[in-house]
């Protein structure tokens, strides 16, 4: 809350009595989310009962509400902007899963030259949500949190057809406390994007790579005491975009990521992810379809069956599909369709736990955006 008050006071000082541009967007969509908490379809609960099928999964129709208010002031080579974005998702048959979220950002842009820009922003996100993450792709953590940070981007060109970006950021995340523990982390991250663009008859090609590094230092307080541990994530992505025709292009991506956990390699892993994006874009239509496959191998987490027999180190195989279709009705109204599907296959088959297991997840919604 202190971070939010600081942003509001600072923005008032900067924007009050100044000539500014304002914009607003409101959005709502109705959908159905299958397996909201990403549970396996069979597990044994705390009372020793085997839960299976629809009883094991929380699914529901929902209504999502979103708004964005923004203000911008421009002078000489500078631009200052402020935005507020509240949203809420209300589940009809799983009311305990409903949640709200708030995000605000104050950003300053400075243009050194036509092709060189420095962007600096401070931001804050609050998520009010009950429950624990059962996905356990990483740590099991509460779904509610406070998250805030600062980043700077430098956009520049190494030559005429190049687009490059260097980003440095710091952020802190404090998860909601549970009855038995508290979890938080401080992070430092860096990113470099290198992209070359060239034009052919059908449109613009581009190719390049993206490098990411993230260092998270966790603090975990439990009834038995407290401890600290660090995750170091590093990844490289190669990509190529090819225009098939005037409205259609294909983008191929290949990402390799490693994590080093200094706590006896408890969550260290290596993963590789090929992906393919297909886009259809015209004046009034914008459709994106992305499919990806991810293979992740943990170094020390054991996969077991229901008899606690060792099956090897934990391995995940993800298949994901994402679809977004937007149809612009006019300058103010847009109708959209969003769809997401994830299948995670895990070699851990032990039904005595919901963590590190296989699951299916899907979310499909239809919505409307109004800009004014």
mmCIF file of C-alpha atoms in Angstrom:
data_model
loop_
_atom_site.group_PDB
_atom_site.id
_atom_site.type_symbol
_atom_site.label_atom_id
_atom_site.label_comp_id
_atom_site.label_asym_id
_atom_site.label_seq_id
_atom_site.Cartn_x
_atom_site.Cartn_y
_atom_site.Cartn_z
ATOM 1 C CA UNK A 1 0.000 0.000 0.000
ATOM 2 C CA UNK A 2 2.910 2.396 0.716
ATOM 3 C CA UNK A 3 4.181 1.793 -2.822
ATOM 4 C CA UNK A 4 0.762 2.647 -4.264
ATOM 5 C CA UNK A 5 0.481 5.872 -2.232
ATOM 6 C CA UNK A 6 3.980 6.859 -3.334
ATOM 7 C CA UNK A 7 3.051 6.442 -7.010
ATOM 8 C CA UNK A 8 -0.175 8.418 -6.591
ATOM 9 C CA UNK A 9 1.564 11.310 -4.813
ATOM 10 C CA UNK A 10 4.403 11.383 -7.331
ATOM 11 C CA UNK A 11 2.030 11.312 -10.294
ATOM 12 C CA UNK A 12 0.016 14.194 -8.832
ATOM 13 C CA UNK A 13 3.155 16.295 -8.546
ATOM 14 C CA UNK A 14 4.167 15.522 -12.128
ATOM 15 C CA UNK A 15 0.769 15.733 -13.852
ATOM 16 C CA UNK A 16 -1.175 18.359 -11.924
ATOM 17 C CA UNK A 17 -1.619 21.664 -13.779
ATOM 18 C CA UNK A 18 -0.093 20.154 -16.928
ATOM 19 C CA UNK A 19 -1.622 19.664 -20.353
ATOM 20 C CA UNK A 20 -1.993 15.920 -20.723
ATOM 21 C CA UNK A 21 -3.536 13.336 -23.020
ATOM 22 C CA UNK A 22 -5.870 10.806 -21.450
ATOM 23 C CA UNK A 23 -7.289 7.489 -22.589
ATOM 24 C CA UNK A 24 -9.444 4.783 -21.108
ATOM 25 C CA UNK A 25 -10.312 1.185 -21.933
ATOM 26 C CA UNK A 26 -12.909 -1.087 -20.428
ATOM 27 C CA UNK A 27 -13.146 -4.758 -21.232
ATOM 28 C CA UNK A 28 -15.214 -7.746 -20.214
ATOM 29 C CA UNK A 29 -15.267 -11.360 -21.309
ATOM 30 C CA UNK A 30 -17.278 -14.443 -20.428
ATOM 31 C CA UNK A 31 -15.649 -17.839 -20.448
ATOM 32 C CA UNK A 32 -15.191 -21.294 -19.017
ATOM 33 C CA UNK A 33 -12.043 -22.365 -17.175
ATOM 34 C CA UNK A 34 -11.370 -26.072 -16.771
ATOM 35 C CA UNK A 35 -9.226 -27.197 -13.809
ATOM 36 C CA UNK A 36 -8.740 -23.726 -12.303
ATOM 37 C CA UNK A 37 -6.084 -24.823 -9.790
ATOM 38 C CA UNK A 38 -4.303 -27.258 -12.145
ATOM 39 C CA UNK A 39 -4.885 -30.411 -10.107
ATOM 40 C CA UNK A 40 -4.264 -33.988 -11.284
ATOM 41 C CA UNK A 41 -7.469 -35.893 -12.087
ATOM 42 C CA UNK A 42 -6.800 -38.492 -9.370
ATOM 43 C CA UNK A 43 -5.312 -38.028 -5.903
ATOM 44 C CA UNK A 44 -5.719 -39.079 -2.266
ATOM 45 C CA UNK A 45 -6.965 -36.311 0.037
ATOM 46 C CA UNK A 46 -5.968 -35.656 3.659
ATOM 47 C CA UNK A 47 -8.698 -38.054 4.884
ATOM 48 C CA UNK A 48 -7.373 -40.949 2.818
ATOM 49 C CA UNK A 49 -10.158 -40.802 0.236
ATOM 50 C CA UNK A 50 -9.351 -41.287 -3.436
ATOM 51 C CA UNK A 51 -10.712 -38.294 -5.368
ATOM 52 C CA UNK A 52 -11.083 -38.729 -9.093
ATOM 53 C CA UNK A 53 -12.814 -37.382 -12.195
ATOM 54 C CA UNK A 54 -14.853 -34.187 -11.939
ATOM 55 C CA UNK A 55 -14.687 -34.292 -8.127
ATOM 56 C CA UNK A 56 -10.928 -33.741 -8.304
ATOM 57 C CA UNK A 57 -11.060 -30.658 -10.515
ATOM 58 C CA UNK A 58 -12.512 -27.202 -9.918
ATOM 59 C CA UNK A 59 -14.045 -25.837 -13.136
ATOM 60 C CA UNK A 60 -16.495 -23.014 -13.720
ATOM 61 C CA UNK A 61 -17.963 -20.397 -16.029
ATOM 62 C CA UNK A 62 -16.695 -16.930 -15.147
ATOM 63 C CA UNK A 63 -17.010 -13.248 -15.894
ATOM 64 C CA UNK A 64 -13.893 -11.084 -16.151
ATOM 65 C CA UNK A 65 -13.886 -7.284 -15.807
ATOM 66 C CA UNK A 66 -10.923 -5.115 -16.784
ATOM 67 C CA UNK A 67 -10.276 -1.377 -17.032
ATOM 68 C CA UNK A 68 -7.266 0.760 -17.905
ATOM 69 C CA UNK A 69 -6.965 4.482 -17.288
ATOM 70 C CA UNK A 70 -3.918 6.261 -18.694
ATOM 71 C CA UNK A 71 -2.505 9.781 -18.843
ATOM 72 C CA UNK A 72 0.451 11.037 -20.888
ATOM 73 C CA UNK A 73 2.394 14.278 -21.057
ATOM 74 C CA UNK A 74 4.917 14.977 -23.842
ATOM 75 C CA UNK A 75 7.480 17.769 -24.083
ATOM 76 C CA UNK A 76 10.626 18.159 -26.166
ATOM 77 C CA UNK A 77 12.377 14.761 -26.149
ATOM 78 C CA UNK A 78 10.524 13.450 -23.100
ATOM 79 C CA UNK A 79 7.301 11.598 -22.395
ATOM 80 C CA UNK A 80 5.760 10.821 -19.013
ATOM 81 C CA UNK A 81 2.868 8.384 -18.638
ATOM 82 C CA UNK A 82 0.812 6.932 -15.818
ATOM 83 C CA UNK A 83 -1.644 4.045 -15.968
ATOM 84 C CA UNK A 84 -3.977 2.208 -13.591
ATOM 85 C CA UNK A 85 -5.381 -1.240 -14.449
ATOM 86 C CA UNK A 86 -7.820 -2.971 -12.065
ATOM 87 C CA UNK A 87 -9.438 -6.279 -12.980
ATOM 88 C CA UNK A 88 -11.510 -9.043 -11.406
ATOM 89 C CA UNK A 89 -12.511 -12.581 -12.351
ATOM 90 C CA UNK A 90 -15.719 -13.910 -10.799
ATOM 91 C CA UNK A 91 -16.426 -17.664 -10.968
ATOM 92 C CA UNK A 92 -20.081 -18.659 -10.887
ATOM 93 C CA UNK A 93 -19.864 -22.186 -9.444
ATOM 94 C CA UNK A 94 -16.475 -21.891 -7.699
ATOM 95 C CA UNK A 95 -16.862 -18.602 -5.847
ATOM 96 C CA UNK A 96 -13.873 -19.332 -3.579
ATOM 97 C CA UNK A 97 -11.637 -19.174 -6.649
ATOM 98 C CA UNK A 98 -12.697 -15.597 -7.561
ATOM 99 C CA UNK A 99 -10.002 -12.967 -7.355
ATOM 100 C CA UNK A 100 -9.116 -9.348 -8.090
ATOM 101 C CA UNK A 101 -5.950 -7.675 -9.262
ATOM 102 C CA UNK A 102 -4.604 -4.138 -9.488
ATOM 103 C CA UNK A 103 -1.653 -2.841 -11.503
ATOM 104 C CA UNK A 104 -0.208 0.652 -11.837
ATOM 105 C CA UNK A 105 2.848 1.981 -13.667
ATOM 106 C CA UNK A 106 4.635 5.322 -13.895
ATOM 107 C CA UNK A 107 6.917 5.551 -16.941
ATOM 108 C CA UNK A 108 9.374 8.101 -18.310
ATOM 109 C CA UNK A 109 10.677 7.957 -21.907
ATOM 110 C CA UNK A 110 13.554 10.023 -23.247
ATOM 111 C CA UNK A 111 14.536 10.141 -26.929
ATOM 112 C CA UNK A 112 18.288 10.634 -27.311
ATOM 113 C CA UNK A 113 17.925 10.433 -31.106
ATOM 114 C CA UNK A 114 15.408 9.223 -33.665
ATOM 115 C CA UNK A 115 16.348 5.575 -33.138
ATOM 116 C CA UNK A 116 17.565 5.633 -29.527
ATOM 117 C CA UNK A 117 15.187 5.755 -26.582
ATOM 118 C CA UNK A 118 15.528 5.224 -22.836
ATOM 119 C CA UNK A 119 12.449 3.969 -21.014
ATOM 120 C CA UNK A 120 12.336 3.860 -17.187
ATOM 121 C CA UNK A 121 9.341 2.708 -15.160
ATOM 122 C CA UNK A 122 8.283 1.960 -11.613
ATOM 123 C CA UNK A 123 5.336 -0.392 -11.161
ATOM 124 C CA UNK A 124 3.212 -2.119 -8.534
ATOM 125 C CA UNK A 125 0.883 -5.140 -8.703
ATOM 126 C CA UNK A 126 -1.494 -6.430 -6.026
ATOM 127 C CA UNK A 127 -3.275 -9.768 -6.409
ATOM 128 C CA UNK A 128 -5.983 -10.632 -3.891
ATOM 129 C CA UNK A 129 -6.544 -14.376 -4.187
ATOM 130 C CA UNK A 130 -7.036 -17.181 -1.710
ATOM 131 C CA UNK A 131 -5.461 -20.622 -1.890
ATOM 132 C CA UNK A 132 -2.177 -22.297 -2.760
ATOM 133 C CA UNK A 133 -0.666 -22.965 -6.150
ATOM 134 C CA UNK A 134 -1.056 -26.680 -6.811
ATOM 135 C CA UNK A 135 0.655 -26.525 -10.187
ATOM 136 C CA UNK A 136 4.053 -26.825 -8.472
ATOM 137 C CA UNK A 137 6.005 -26.254 -11.647
ATOM 138 C CA UNK A 138 8.338 -24.558 -9.200
ATOM 139 C CA UNK A 139 7.627 -23.913 -5.512
ATOM 140 C CA UNK A 140 4.217 -24.381 -3.951
ATOM 141 C CA UNK A 141 3.274 -20.807 -3.022
ATOM 142 C CA UNK A 142 0.173 -18.731 -2.135
ATOM 143 C CA UNK A 143 -1.800 -17.316 -5.054
ATOM 144 C CA UNK A 144 -2.072 -13.837 -3.491
ATOM 145 C CA UNK A 145 0.846 -11.415 -3.391
ATOM 146 C CA UNK A 146 2.267 -7.889 -3.523
ATOM 147 C CA UNK A 147 4.767 -7.320 -6.330
ATOM 148 C CA UNK A 148 6.653 -4.145 -7.214
ATOM 149 C CA UNK A 149 9.703 -3.177 -9.206
ATOM 150 C CA UNK A 150 11.744 -0.827 -11.349
ATOM 151 C CA UNK A 151 13.159 -1.310 -14.847
ATOM 152 C CA UNK A 152 15.016 0.593 -17.565
ATOM 153 C CA UNK A 153 15.004 -0.213 -21.285
ATOM 154 C CA UNK A 154 17.427 1.163 -23.842
ATOM 155 C CA UNK A 155 16.158 0.764 -27.423
ATOM 156 C CA UNK A 156 18.805 1.343 -30.094
ATOM 157 C CA UNK A 157 20.092 0.237 -33.503
ATOM 158 C CA UNK A 158 23.474 -1.278 -34.252
ATOM 159 C CA UNK A 159 22.864 -0.562 -37.940
ATOM 160 C CA UNK A 160 20.011 0.533 -40.216
ATOM 161 C CA UNK A 161 18.151 -2.794 -40.270
ATOM 162 C CA UNK A 162 18.801 -3.684 -36.634
ATOM 163 C CA UNK A 163 16.519 -3.335 -33.605
ATOM 164 C CA UNK A 164 18.150 -3.963 -30.251
ATOM 165 C CA UNK A 165 17.018 -3.614 -26.660
ATOM 166 C CA UNK A 166 18.866 -3.793 -23.365
ATOM 167 C CA UNK A 167 16.794 -4.108 -20.183
ATOM 168 C CA UNK A 168 17.812 -4.069 -16.526
ATOM 169 C CA UNK A 169 15.304 -4.520 -13.707
ATOM 170 C CA UNK A 170 14.872 -5.113 -9.986
ATOM 171 C CA UNK A 171 11.703 -6.344 -8.282
ATOM 172 C CA UNK A 172 10.397 -7.720 -5.002
ATOM 173 C CA UNK A 173 7.510 -10.107 -4.429
ATOM 174 C CA UNK A 174 5.842 -10.816 -1.087
ATOM 175 C CA UNK A 175 3.401 -13.723 -1.077
ATOM 176 C CA UNK A 176 0.464 -13.756 1.310
ATOM 177 C CA UNK A 177 1.331 -15.428 4.595
ATOM 178 C CA UNK A 178 -0.164 -18.836 5.401
ATOM 179 C CA UNK A 179 -0.672 -20.431 8.819
ATOM 180 C CA UNK A 180 2.681 -22.178 8.566
ATOM 181 C CA UNK A 181 4.988 -20.024 6.421
ATOM 182 C CA UNK A 182 5.856 -16.733 4.759
ATOM 183 C CA UNK A 183 7.643 -16.472 1.412
ATOM 184 C CA UNK A 184 9.202 -13.542 -0.448
ATOM 185 C CA UNK A 185 12.012 -12.813 -2.871
ATOM 186 C CA UNK A 186 14.152 -9.996 -4.275
ATOM 187 C CA UNK A 187 15.211 -10.271 -7.909
ATOM 188 C CA UNK A 188 17.672 -8.705 -10.327
ATOM 189 C CA UNK A 189 17.195 -9.362 -14.036
ATOM 190 C CA UNK A 190 18.729 -8.478 -17.375
ATOM 191 C CA UNK A 191 17.618 -8.948 -20.980
ATOM 192 C CA UNK A 192 19.159 -8.295 -24.385
ATOM 193 C CA UNK A 193 17.214 -8.585 -27.651
ATOM 194 C CA UNK A 194 18.929 -8.529 -31.048
ATOM 195 C CA UNK A 195 16.709 -8.393 -34.154
ATOM 196 C CA UNK A 196 17.527 -7.770 -37.818
ATOM 197 C CA UNK A 197 14.793 -6.832 -40.289
ATOM 198 C CA UNK A 198 14.772 -6.990 -44.080
ATOM 199 C CA UNK A 199 12.009 -6.590 -46.652
ATOM 200 C CA UNK A 200 11.048 -8.925 -49.479
ATOM 201 C CA UNK A 201 8.067 -9.001 -51.828
ATOM 202 C CA UNK A 202 5.639 -10.522 -49.307
ATOM 203 C CA UNK A 203 6.667 -8.302 -46.399
ATOM 204 C CA UNK A 204 9.198 -7.949 -43.610
ATOM 205 C CA UNK A 205 11.345 -10.853 -42.409
ATOM 206 C CA UNK A 206 13.096 -10.675 -39.086
ATOM 207 C CA UNK A 207 15.473 -12.920 -37.198
ATOM 208 C CA UNK A 208 17.553 -12.715 -34.047
ATOM 209 C CA UNK A 209 17.928 -13.869 -30.485
ATOM 210 C CA UNK A 210 16.954 -12.955 -26.935
ATOM 211 C CA UNK A 211 19.096 -13.480 -23.831
ATOM 212 C CA UNK A 212 17.603 -13.458 -20.317
ATOM 213 C CA UNK A 213 19.137 -13.703 -16.859
ATOM 214 C CA UNK A 214 17.259 -13.596 -13.543
ATOM 215 C CA UNK A 215 18.605 -13.922 -9.995
ATOM 216 C CA UNK A 216 15.982 -14.450 -7.254
ATOM 217 C CA UNK A 217 16.921 -14.512 -3.572
ATOM 218 C CA UNK A 218 14.155 -16.123 -1.491
ATOM 219 C CA UNK A 219 13.415 -15.777 2.195
ATOM 220 C CA UNK A 220 11.165 -18.448 3.684
ATOM 221 C CA UNK A 221 9.960 -18.338 7.294
ATOM 222 C CA UNK A 222 8.337 -21.479 8.728
ATOM 223 C CA UNK A 223 7.311 -22.697 12.154
ATOM 224 C CA UNK A 224 10.523 -24.715 12.327
ATOM 225 C CA UNK A 225 12.711 -21.707 11.433
ATOM 226 C CA UNK A 226 13.721 -19.631 8.437
ATOM 227 C CA UNK A 227 16.023 -20.178 5.472
ATOM 228 C CA UNK A 228 17.304 -18.431 2.350
ATOM 229 C CA UNK A 229 18.003 -19.796 -1.107
ATOM 230 C CA UNK A 230 18.720 -18.435 -4.571
ATOM 231 C CA UNK A 231 17.532 -19.296 -8.061
ATOM 232 C CA UNK A 232 19.587 -18.263 -11.071
ATOM 233 C CA UNK A 233 17.676 -18.571 -14.345
ATOM 234 C CA UNK A 234 19.312 -18.089 -17.744
ATOM 235 C CA UNK A 235 17.776 -18.574 -21.180
ATOM 236 C CA UNK A 236 18.422 -17.982 -24.862
ATOM 237 C CA UNK A 237 15.781 -17.831 -27.571
ATOM 238 C CA UNK A 238 16.390 -17.947 -31.318
ATOM 239 C CA UNK A 239 13.614 -16.742 -33.628
ATOM 240 C CA UNK A 240 12.771 -16.176 -37.284
ATOM 241 C CA UNK A 241 9.665 -14.507 -38.700
ATOM 242 C CA UNK A 242 8.671 -15.317 -42.283
ATOM 243 C CA UNK A 243 5.863 -13.505 -44.178
ATOM 244 C CA UNK A 244 3.863 -16.113 -46.099
ATOM 245 C CA UNK A 245 1.634 -13.518 -47.767
ATOM 246 C CA UNK A 246 0.551 -9.928 -47.155
ATOM 247 C CA UNK A 247 -1.711 -10.723 -44.163
ATOM 248 C CA UNK A 248 -0.043 -13.954 -42.920
ATOM 249 C CA UNK A 249 3.299 -14.569 -41.257
ATOM 250 C CA UNK A 250 4.902 -17.447 -39.361
ATOM 251 C CA UNK A 251 7.368 -17.102 -36.516
ATOM 252 C CA UNK A 252 9.485 -20.039 -35.348
ATOM 253 C CA UNK A 253 11.156 -19.951 -31.904
ATOM 254 C CA UNK A 254 13.502 -22.214 -29.987
ATOM 255 C CA UNK A 255 14.230 -21.530 -26.301
ATOM 256 C CA UNK A 256 16.746 -23.195 -24.010
ATOM 257 C CA UNK A 257 16.597 -22.458 -20.280
ATOM 258 C CA UNK A 258 18.528 -23.582 -17.213
ATOM 259 C CA UNK A 259 17.983 -22.945 -13.520
ATOM 260 C CA UNK A 260 20.533 -23.282 -10.754
ATOM 261 C CA UNK A 261 19.153 -23.586 -7.217
ATOM 262 C CA UNK A 262 21.831 -23.076 -4.548
ATOM 263 C CA UNK A 263 19.748 -25.083 -2.053
ATOM 264 C CA UNK A 264 21.237 -28.521 -2.927
ATOM 265 C CA UNK A 265 19.871 -28.146 -6.480
ATOM 266 C CA UNK A 266 16.373 -28.634 -5.047
ATOM 267 C CA UNK A 267 14.673 -26.958 -8.034
ATOM 268 C CA UNK A 268 17.492 -26.933 -10.591
ATOM 269 C CA UNK A 269 16.403 -27.939 -14.096
ATOM 270 C CA UNK A 270 17.125 -27.759 -17.809
ATOM 271 C CA UNK A 271 14.465 -27.306 -20.459
ATOM 272 C CA UNK A 272 14.083 -26.849 -24.195
ATOM 273 C CA UNK A 273 11.024 -25.339 -25.884
ATOM 274 C CA UNK A 274 10.350 -25.166 -29.626
ATOM 275 C CA UNK A 275 7.348 -23.008 -30.569
ATOM 276 C CA UNK A 276 5.516 -21.833 -33.671
ATOM 277 C CA UNK A 277 3.335 -18.732 -34.056
ATOM 278 C CA UNK A 278 0.936 -18.104 -36.940
ATOM 279 C CA UNK A 279 -0.509 -14.598 -37.356
ATOM 280 C CA UNK A 280 -3.193 -13.246 -39.678
ATOM 281 C CA UNK A 281 -3.378 -9.464 -39.591
ATOM 282 C CA UNK A 282 -5.507 -7.055 -41.637
ATOM 283 C CA UNK A 283 -6.981 -3.624 -40.980
ATOM 284 C CA UNK A 284 -9.893 -5.066 -38.972
ATOM 285 C CA UNK A 285 -8.766 -8.619 -38.070
ATOM 286 C CA UNK A 286 -5.875 -9.810 -35.926
ATOM 287 C CA UNK A 287 -5.572 -13.540 -35.217
ATOM 288 C CA UNK A 288 -2.674 -15.235 -33.395
ATOM 289 C CA UNK A 289 -2.192 -18.956 -32.879
ATOM 290 C CA UNK A 290 0.829 -20.309 -30.970
ATOM 291 C CA UNK A 291 1.750 -23.897 -30.250
ATOM 292 C CA UNK A 292 4.711 -25.019 -28.170
ATOM 293 C CA UNK A 293 6.318 -28.113 -26.700
ATOM 294 C CA UNK A 294 8.491 -28.015 -23.579
ATOM 295 C CA UNK A 295 10.689 -30.726 -22.133
ATOM 296 C CA UNK A 296 11.927 -30.008 -18.593
ATOM 297 C CA UNK A 297 14.256 -32.240 -16.563
ATOM 298 C CA UNK A 298 14.858 -31.618 -12.859
ATOM 299 C CA UNK A 299 18.180 -32.632 -11.368
ATOM 300 C CA UNK A 300 17.221 -33.843 -7.873
ATOM 301 C CA UNK A 301 13.421 -34.115 -7.537
ATOM 302 C CA UNK A 302 12.409 -37.760 -7.623
ATOM 303 C CA UNK A 303 9.491 -39.177 -9.556
ATOM 304 C CA UNK A 304 7.716 -42.025 -7.729
ATOM 305 C CA UNK A 305 4.653 -44.208 -8.191
ATOM 306 C CA UNK A 306 1.928 -44.818 -5.601
ATOM 307 C CA UNK A 307 4.118 -47.457 -3.917
ATOM 308 C CA UNK A 308 6.895 -44.843 -3.501
ATOM 309 C CA UNK A 309 9.055 -46.726 -5.976
ATOM 310 C CA UNK A 310 11.691 -44.613 -7.741
ATOM 311 C CA UNK A 311 10.909 -43.916 -11.419
ATOM 312 C CA UNK A 312 13.802 -41.577 -12.192
ATOM 313 C CA UNK A 313 14.334 -37.837 -11.865
ATOM 314 C CA UNK A 314 11.263 -35.668 -12.366
ATOM 315 C CA UNK A 315 10.471 -34.892 -16.014
ATOM 316 C CA UNK A 316 7.754 -32.677 -17.497
ATOM 317 C CA UNK A 317 6.479 -32.659 -21.067
ATOM 318 C CA UNK A 318 4.260 -29.679 -21.821
ATOM 319 C CA UNK A 319 2.069 -29.186 -24.877
ATOM 320 C CA UNK A 320 0.466 -25.745 -25.075
ATOM 321 C CA UNK A 321 -1.893 -23.980 -27.486
ATOM 322 C CA UNK A 322 -2.847 -20.306 -27.370
ATOM 323 C CA UNK A 323 -5.374 -18.598 -29.624
ATOM 324 C CA UNK A 324 -6.407 -14.935 -29.792
ATOM 325 C CA UNK A 325 -8.762 -13.499 -32.419
ATOM 326 C CA UNK A 326 -9.691 -9.807 -32.462
ATOM 327 C CA UNK A 327 -12.221 -8.165 -34.771
ATOM 328 C CA UNK A 328 -12.271 -4.374 -34.806
ATOM 329 C CA UNK A 329 -15.822 -3.138 -35.263
ATOM 330 C CA UNK A 330 -14.840 0.556 -35.327
ATOM 331 C CA UNK A 331 -12.357 2.893 -33.642
ATOM 332 C CA UNK A 332 -13.947 2.309 -30.244
ATOM 333 C CA UNK A 333 -15.248 -1.280 -30.215
ATOM 334 C CA UNK A 334 -13.389 -4.589 -30.589
ATOM 335 C CA UNK A 335 -14.712 -8.103 -30.069
ATOM 336 C CA UNK A 336 -12.240 -10.868 -29.182
ATOM 337 C CA UNK A 337 -11.915 -14.607 -28.560
ATOM 338 C CA UNK A 338 -9.215 -16.058 -26.285
ATOM 339 C CA UNK A 339 -8.327 -19.714 -25.842
ATOM 340 C CA UNK A 340 -5.597 -21.500 -23.868
ATOM 341 C CA UNK A 341 -4.863 -25.188 -23.447
ATOM 342 C CA UNK A 342 -2.060 -26.873 -21.486
ATOM 343 C CA UNK A 343 -1.281 -30.559 -21.109
ATOM 344 C CA UNK A 344 1.489 -31.420 -18.676
ATOM 345 C CA UNK A 345 2.698 -34.999 -18.649
ATOM 346 C CA UNK A 346 4.734 -35.864 -15.557
ATOM 347 C CA UNK A 347 6.544 -39.126 -14.831
ATOM 348 C CA UNK A 348 5.496 -38.828 -11.188
ATOM 349 C CA UNK A 349 2.374 -41.022 -10.825
ATOM 350 C CA UNK A 350 2.100 -41.065 -7.028
ATOM 351 C CA UNK A 351 -1.574 -40.325 -6.261
ATOM 352 C CA UNK A 352 -0.772 -39.564 -2.603
ATOM 353 C CA UNK A 353 0.224 -36.036 -3.653
ATOM 354 C CA UNK A 354 -1.201 -33.349 -5.940
ATOM 355 C CA UNK A 355 2.229 -31.825 -6.522
ATOM 356 C CA UNK A 356 4.503 -32.510 -9.536
ATOM 357 C CA UNK A 357 1.750 -34.483 -11.274
ATOM 358 C CA UNK A 358 0.221 -34.542 -14.746
ATOM 359 C CA UNK A 359 -2.764 -32.290 -15.471
ATOM 360 C CA UNK A 360 -4.875 -30.745 -18.250
ATOM 361 C CA UNK A 361 -5.931 -27.109 -18.198
ATOM 362 C CA UNK A 362 -8.050 -25.036 -20.585
ATOM 363 C CA UNK A 363 -9.639 -21.596 -20.704
ATOM 364 C CA UNK A 364 -11.927 -20.245 -23.442
ATOM 365 C CA UNK A 365 -13.670 -16.866 -23.438
ATOM 366 C CA UNK A 366 -15.472 -14.342 -25.643
ATOM 367 C CA UNK A 367 -15.257 -10.648 -24.867
ATOM 368 C CA UNK A 368 -15.708 -7.012 -25.842
ATOM 369 C CA UNK A 369 -13.362 -4.004 -25.560
ATOM 370 C CA UNK A 370 -14.437 -0.351 -25.552
ATOM 371 C CA UNK A 371 -11.931 2.506 -25.876
ATOM 372 C CA UNK A 372 -12.709 6.167 -25.175
#
